[in-house]
Coordinates of N, CA and C in Angstrom, one line a residue:
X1 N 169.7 71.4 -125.3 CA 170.6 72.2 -124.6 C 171.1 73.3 -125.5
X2 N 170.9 74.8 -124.9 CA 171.7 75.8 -125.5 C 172.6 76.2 -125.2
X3 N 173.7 76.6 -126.5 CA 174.7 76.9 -125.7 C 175.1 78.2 -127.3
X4 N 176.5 78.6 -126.6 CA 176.9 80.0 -127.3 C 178.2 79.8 -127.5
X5 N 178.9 80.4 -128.9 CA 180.4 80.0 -129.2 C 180.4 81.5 -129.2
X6 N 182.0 81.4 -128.8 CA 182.1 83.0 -128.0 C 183.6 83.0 -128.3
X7 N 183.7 84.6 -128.8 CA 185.5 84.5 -129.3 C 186.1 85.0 -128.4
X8 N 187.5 85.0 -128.7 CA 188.7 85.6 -127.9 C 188.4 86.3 -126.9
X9 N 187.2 87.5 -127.3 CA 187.6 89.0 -127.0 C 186.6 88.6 -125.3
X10 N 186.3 87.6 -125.3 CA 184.7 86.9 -124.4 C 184.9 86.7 -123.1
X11 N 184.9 86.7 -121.8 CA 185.7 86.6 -120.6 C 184.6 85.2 -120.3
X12 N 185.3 83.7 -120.1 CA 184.3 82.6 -119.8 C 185.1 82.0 -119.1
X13 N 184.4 81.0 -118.6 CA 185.0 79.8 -117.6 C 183.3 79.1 -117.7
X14 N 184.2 77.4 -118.1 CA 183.5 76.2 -118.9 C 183.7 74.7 -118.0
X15 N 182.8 74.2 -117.3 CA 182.8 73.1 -116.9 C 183.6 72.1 -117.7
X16 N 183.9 71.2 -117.7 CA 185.1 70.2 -118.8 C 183.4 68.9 -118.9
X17 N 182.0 69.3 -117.7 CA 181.1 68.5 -117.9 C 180.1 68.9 -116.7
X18 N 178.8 68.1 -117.6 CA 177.9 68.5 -116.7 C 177.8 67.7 -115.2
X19 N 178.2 66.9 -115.3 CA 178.3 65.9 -114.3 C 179.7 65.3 -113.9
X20 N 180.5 65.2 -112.7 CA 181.0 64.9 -112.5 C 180.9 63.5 -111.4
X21 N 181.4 62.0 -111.6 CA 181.5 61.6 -110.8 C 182.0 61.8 -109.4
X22 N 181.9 61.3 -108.6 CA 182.9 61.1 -107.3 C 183.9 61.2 -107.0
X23 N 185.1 62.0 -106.8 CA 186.6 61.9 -107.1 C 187.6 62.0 -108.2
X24 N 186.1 62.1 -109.0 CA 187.2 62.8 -110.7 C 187.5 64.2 -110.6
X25 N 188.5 64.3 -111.1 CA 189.0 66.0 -111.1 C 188.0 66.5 -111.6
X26 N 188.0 67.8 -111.4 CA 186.9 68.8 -112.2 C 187.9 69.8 -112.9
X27 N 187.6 69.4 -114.3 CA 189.0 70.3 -115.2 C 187.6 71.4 -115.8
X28 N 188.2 72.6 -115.8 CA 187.2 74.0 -116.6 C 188.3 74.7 -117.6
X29 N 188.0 75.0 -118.8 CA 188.0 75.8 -119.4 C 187.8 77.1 -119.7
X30 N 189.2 78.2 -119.8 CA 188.7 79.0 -119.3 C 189.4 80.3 -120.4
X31 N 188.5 81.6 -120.4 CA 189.5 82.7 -121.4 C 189.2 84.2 -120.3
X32 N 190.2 84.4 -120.5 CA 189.9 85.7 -119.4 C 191.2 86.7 -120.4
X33 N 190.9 87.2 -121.2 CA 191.4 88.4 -122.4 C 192.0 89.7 -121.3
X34 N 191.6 90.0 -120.5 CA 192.6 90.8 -119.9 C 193.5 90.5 -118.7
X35 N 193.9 89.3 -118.8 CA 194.7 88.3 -117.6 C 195.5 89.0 -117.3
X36 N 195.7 89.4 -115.8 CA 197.1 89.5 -114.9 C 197.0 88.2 -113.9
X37 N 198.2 88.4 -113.3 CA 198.8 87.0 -112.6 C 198.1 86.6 -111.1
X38 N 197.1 87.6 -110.9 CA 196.2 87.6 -109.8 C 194.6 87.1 -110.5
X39 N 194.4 86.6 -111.6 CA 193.0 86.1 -111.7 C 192.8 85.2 -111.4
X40 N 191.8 84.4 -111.3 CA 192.1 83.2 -110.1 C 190.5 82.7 -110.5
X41 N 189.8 81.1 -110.4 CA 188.6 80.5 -110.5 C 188.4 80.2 -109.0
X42 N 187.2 80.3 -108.4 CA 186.5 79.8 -107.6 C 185.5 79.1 -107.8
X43 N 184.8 78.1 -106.9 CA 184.0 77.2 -106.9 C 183.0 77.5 -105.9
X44 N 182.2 77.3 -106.1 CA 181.1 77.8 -105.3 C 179.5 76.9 -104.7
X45 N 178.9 76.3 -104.0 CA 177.9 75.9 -104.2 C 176.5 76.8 -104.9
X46 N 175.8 76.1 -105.4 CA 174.5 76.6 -106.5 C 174.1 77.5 -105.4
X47 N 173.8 78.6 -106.0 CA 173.0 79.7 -104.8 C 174.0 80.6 -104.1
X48 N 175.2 79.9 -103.7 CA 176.1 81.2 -102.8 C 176.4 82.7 -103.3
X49 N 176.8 83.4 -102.6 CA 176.9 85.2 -103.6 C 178.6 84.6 -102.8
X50 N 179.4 85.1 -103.7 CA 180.6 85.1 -103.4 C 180.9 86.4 -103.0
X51 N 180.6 87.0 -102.9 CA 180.5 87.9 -102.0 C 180.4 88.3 -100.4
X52 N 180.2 87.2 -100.3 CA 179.4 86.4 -98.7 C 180.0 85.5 -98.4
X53 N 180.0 84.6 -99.4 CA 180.8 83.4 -98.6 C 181.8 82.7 -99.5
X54 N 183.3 82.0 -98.8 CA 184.4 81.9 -98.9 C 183.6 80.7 -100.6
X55 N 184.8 80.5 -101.7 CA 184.7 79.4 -102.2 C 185.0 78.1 -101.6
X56 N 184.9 76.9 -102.1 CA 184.9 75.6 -101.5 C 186.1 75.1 -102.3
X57 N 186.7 75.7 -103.3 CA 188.2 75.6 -103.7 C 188.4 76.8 -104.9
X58 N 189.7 76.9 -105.3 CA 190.1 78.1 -106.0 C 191.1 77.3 -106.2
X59 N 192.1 78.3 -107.5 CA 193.3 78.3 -107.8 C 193.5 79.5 -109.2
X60 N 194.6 80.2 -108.8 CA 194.9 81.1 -109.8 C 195.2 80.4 -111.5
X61 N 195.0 81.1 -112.3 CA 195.3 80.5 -113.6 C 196.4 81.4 -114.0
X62 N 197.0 80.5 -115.1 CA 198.6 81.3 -115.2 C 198.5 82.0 -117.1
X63 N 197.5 82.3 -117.3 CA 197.7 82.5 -119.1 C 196.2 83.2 -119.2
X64 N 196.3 84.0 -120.4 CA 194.8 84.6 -120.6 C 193.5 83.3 -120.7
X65 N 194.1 82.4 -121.4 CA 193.5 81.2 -121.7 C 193.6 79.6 -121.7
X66 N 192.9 79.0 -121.3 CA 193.5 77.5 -120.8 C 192.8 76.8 -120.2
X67 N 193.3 76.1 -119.1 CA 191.8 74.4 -118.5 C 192.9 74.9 -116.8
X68 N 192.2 74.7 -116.2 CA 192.7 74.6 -114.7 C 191.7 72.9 -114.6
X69 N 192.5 72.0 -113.5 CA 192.0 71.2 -112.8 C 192.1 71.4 -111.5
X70 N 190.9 70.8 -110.8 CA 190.9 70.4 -109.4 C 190.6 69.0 -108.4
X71 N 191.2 69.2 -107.5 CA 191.1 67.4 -107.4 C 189.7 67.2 -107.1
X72 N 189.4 65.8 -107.1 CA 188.3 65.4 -107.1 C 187.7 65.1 -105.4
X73 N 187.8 66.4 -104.6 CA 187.2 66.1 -102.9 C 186.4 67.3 -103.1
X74 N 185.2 67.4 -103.8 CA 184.7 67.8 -103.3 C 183.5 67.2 -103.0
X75 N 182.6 67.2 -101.9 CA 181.3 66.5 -101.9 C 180.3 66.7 -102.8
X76 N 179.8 65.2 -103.1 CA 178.2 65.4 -104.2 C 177.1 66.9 -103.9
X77 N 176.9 67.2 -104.8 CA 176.0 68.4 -105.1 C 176.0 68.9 -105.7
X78 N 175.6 70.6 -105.9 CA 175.5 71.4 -107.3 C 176.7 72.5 -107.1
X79 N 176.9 72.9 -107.9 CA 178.1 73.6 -108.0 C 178.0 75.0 -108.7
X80 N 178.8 76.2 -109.1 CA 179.2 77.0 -110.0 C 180.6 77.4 -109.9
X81 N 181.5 77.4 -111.4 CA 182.8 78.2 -110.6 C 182.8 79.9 -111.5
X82 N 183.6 80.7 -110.7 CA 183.5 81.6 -111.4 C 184.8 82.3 -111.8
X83 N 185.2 83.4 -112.7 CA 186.3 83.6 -112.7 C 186.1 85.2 -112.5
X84 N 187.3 85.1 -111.8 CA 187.6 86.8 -111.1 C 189.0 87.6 -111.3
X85 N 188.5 88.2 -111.3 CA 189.8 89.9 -111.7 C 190.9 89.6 -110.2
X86 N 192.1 89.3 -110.2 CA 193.0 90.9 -109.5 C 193.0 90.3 -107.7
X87 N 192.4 88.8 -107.8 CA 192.9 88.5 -106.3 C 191.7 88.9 -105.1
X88 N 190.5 89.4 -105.7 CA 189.2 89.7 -105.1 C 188.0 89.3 -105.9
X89 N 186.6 89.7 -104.9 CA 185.8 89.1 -106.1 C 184.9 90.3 -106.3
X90 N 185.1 91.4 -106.3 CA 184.2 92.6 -106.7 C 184.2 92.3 -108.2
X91 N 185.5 92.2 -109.3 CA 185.2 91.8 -110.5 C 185.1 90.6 -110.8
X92 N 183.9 90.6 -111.6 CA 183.8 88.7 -112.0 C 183.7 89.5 -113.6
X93 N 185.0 88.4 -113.9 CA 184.8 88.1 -115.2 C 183.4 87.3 -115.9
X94 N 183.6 85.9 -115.5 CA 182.3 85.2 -116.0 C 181.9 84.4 -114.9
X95 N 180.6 83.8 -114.9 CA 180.5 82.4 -114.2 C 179.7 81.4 -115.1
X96 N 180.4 80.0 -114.8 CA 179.9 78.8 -115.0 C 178.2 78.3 -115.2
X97 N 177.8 77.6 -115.9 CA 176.8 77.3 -115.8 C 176.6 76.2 -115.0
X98 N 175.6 76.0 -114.1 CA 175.9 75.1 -112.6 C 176.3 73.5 -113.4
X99 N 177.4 73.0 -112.8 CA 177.3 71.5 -112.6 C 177.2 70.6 -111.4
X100 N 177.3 69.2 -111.4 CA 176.9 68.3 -110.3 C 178.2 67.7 -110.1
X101 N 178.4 67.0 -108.6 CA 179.4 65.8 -108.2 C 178.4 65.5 -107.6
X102 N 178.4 64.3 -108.1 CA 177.9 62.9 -107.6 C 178.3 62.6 -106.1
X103 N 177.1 61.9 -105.5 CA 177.8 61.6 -103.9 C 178.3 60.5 -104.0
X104 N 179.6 60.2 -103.5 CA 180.2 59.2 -103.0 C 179.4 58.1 -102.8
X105 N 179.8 56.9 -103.3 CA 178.9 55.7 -103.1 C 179.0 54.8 -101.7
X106 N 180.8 55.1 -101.4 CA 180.8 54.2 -100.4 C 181.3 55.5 -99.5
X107 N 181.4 55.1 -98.1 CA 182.4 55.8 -96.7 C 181.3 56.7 -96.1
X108 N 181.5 56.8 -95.4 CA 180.7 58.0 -94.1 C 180.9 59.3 -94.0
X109 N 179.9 60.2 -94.0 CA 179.8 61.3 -94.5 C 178.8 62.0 -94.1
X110 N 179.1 63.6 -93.4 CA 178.1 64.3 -92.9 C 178.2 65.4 -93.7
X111 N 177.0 66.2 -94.1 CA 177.4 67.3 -94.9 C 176.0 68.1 -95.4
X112 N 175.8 69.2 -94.8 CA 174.9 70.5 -95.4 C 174.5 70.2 -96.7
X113 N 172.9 70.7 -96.8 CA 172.6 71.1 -98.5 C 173.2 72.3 -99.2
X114 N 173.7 73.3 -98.1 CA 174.2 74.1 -98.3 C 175.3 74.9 -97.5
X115 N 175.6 76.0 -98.2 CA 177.4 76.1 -96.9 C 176.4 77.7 -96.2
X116 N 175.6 78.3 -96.7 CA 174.5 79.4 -95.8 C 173.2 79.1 -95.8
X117 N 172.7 79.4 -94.8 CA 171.4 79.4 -94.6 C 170.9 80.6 -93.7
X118 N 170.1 81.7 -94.3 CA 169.2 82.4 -93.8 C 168.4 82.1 -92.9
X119 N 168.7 82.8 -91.8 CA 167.5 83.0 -90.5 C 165.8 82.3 -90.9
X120 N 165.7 81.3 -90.0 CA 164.2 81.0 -90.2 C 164.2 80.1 -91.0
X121 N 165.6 79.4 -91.8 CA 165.3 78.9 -92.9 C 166.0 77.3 -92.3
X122 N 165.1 76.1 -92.3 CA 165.3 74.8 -92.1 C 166.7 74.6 -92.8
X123 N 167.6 73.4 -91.4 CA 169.1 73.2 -92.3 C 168.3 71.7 -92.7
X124 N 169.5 71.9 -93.8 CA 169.2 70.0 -94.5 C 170.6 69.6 -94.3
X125 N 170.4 67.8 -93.2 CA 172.0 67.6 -93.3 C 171.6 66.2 -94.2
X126 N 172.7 66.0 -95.6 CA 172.8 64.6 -95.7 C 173.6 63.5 -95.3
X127 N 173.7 62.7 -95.1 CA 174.9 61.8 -94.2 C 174.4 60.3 -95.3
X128 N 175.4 59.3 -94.5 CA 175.6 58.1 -95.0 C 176.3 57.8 -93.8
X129 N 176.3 56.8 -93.0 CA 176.7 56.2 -92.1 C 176.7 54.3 -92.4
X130 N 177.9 54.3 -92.9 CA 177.8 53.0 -93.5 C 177.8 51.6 -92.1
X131 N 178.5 51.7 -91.2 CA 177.9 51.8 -89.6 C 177.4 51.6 -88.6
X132 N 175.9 51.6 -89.2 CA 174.9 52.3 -88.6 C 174.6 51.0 -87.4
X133 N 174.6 52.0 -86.1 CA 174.4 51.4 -84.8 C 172.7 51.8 -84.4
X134 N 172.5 51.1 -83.9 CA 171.1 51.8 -82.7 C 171.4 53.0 -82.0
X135 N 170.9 53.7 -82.1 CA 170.8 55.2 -81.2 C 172.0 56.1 -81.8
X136 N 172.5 55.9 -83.3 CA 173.4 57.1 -84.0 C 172.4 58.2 -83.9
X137 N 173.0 59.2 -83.8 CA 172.5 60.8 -84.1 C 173.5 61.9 -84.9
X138 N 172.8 62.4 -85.7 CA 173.8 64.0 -86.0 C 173.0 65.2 -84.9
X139 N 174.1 65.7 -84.6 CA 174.2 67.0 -83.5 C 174.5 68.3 -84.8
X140 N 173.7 69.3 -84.2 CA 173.9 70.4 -84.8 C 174.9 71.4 -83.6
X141 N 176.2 72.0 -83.9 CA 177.4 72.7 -83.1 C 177.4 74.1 -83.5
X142 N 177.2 74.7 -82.6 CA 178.4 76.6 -83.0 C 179.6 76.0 -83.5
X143 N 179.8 77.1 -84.5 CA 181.0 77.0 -85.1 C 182.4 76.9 -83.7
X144 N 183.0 76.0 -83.8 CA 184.5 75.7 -83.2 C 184.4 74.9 -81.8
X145 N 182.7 74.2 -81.6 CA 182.9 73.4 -81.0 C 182.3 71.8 -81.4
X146 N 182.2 70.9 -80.7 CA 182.5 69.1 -80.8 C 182.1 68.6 -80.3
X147 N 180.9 67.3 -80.0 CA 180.5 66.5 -79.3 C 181.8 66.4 -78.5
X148 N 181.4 66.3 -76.7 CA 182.8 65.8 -75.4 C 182.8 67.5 -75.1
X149 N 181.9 68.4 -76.2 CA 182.3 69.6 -75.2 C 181.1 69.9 -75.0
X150 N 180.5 71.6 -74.7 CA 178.8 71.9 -75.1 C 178.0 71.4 -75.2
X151 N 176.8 71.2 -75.3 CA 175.5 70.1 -75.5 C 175.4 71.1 -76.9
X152 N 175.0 70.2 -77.7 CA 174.8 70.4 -79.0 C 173.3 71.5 -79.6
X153 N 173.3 72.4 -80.4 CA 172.2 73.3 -80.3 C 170.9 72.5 -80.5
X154 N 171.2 71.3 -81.4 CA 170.4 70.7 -81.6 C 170.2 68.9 -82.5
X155 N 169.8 68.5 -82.2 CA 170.3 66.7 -82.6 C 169.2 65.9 -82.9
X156 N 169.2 64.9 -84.0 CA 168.4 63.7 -83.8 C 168.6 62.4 -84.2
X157 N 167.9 61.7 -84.1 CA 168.3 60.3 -84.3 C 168.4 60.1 -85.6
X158 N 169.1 59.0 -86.5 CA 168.9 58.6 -87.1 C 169.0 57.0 -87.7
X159 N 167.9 57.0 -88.1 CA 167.2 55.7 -88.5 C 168.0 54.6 -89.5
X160 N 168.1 55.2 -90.8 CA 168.7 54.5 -91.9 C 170.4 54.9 -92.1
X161 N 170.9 54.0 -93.2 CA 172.2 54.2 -92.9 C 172.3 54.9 -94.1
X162 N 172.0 56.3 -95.2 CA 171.7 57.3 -95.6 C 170.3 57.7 -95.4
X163 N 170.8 59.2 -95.9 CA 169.2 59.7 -96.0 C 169.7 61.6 -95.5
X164 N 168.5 62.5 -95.1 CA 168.6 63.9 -95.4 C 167.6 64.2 -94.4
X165 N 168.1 64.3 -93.3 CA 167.7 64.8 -91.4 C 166.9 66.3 -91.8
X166 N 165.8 66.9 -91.6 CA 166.0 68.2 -91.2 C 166.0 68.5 -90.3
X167 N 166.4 70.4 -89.7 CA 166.4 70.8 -88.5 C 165.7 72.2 -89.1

């Protein structure tokens, strides 16, 4: 593993680890040398342009330098956080090198490989259905509607009580 020791003058934000279990906080380390009271860390999944799409948690930091934590809800996957200027994300100071949360071992759980997907491009949902009945299905919805309303764009069965459906 390589890595780089970087001084004061350096704008970073540092995983606290490469792996995170299940519901452990995720604490980062972080230096941002021209801090005002609007800089702020976002979290991102592996791949997103923040630019595009919202983080999956934030919180402003209060000091040029220091550890922010966050609670431990976020779902198993790959991650980046990054740190940004001034309450927007046109400036990025630095970003993270990707880390992991672990999926939950126990409870029920539906959830994308990812939070965008490009036209033409297969979704992946993973689930866990601890559960599991005869004839369960995940339904794919337009945003702001629910199984009991619309017929679903799209749905299928599923078999085992985890596992990764495509559509």
């Amino acid at each position: 593993y390589n890595f780089t020791i970087a001084d004061l003058t350096t704008p970073s934000v540092v995983s606290s680890a490469i792996t995170f279990a299940y519901g452990d906080s995720l604490v980062f380390h972080y230096n941002s040398p021209n801090w005002v009271d609007t800089d702020w860390i976002g979290i991102y999944f592996e791949g997103d342009d923040p630019e595009v799409v919202s983080s999956v948690a934030w919180a402003y930091i209060d000091s040029n330098s220091g550890t922010v934590s966050f609670p431990g809800t976020l779902s198993g996957g790959s991650y980046y956080a990054v740190l940004f200027c001034c309450d927007g994300t046109e400036t990025v100071y630095a970003e993270s090198d990707v880390f992991t949360v672990e999926a939950g071992a126990s409870g029920t759980y539906v959830m994308t490989a990812a939070s965008v997907y490009p036209e033409g491009v297969n979704v992946l949902v993973n689930y866990r259905n601890t559960d599991l009945q005869e004839n369960d299905w995940i339904g794919i919805y337009n945003k702001g509607e629910s199984p009991g309303g619309p017929a679903s764009v799209d749905w299928m069965y599923i078999e085992s009580d985890s596992g990764t459906v495509e559509f």
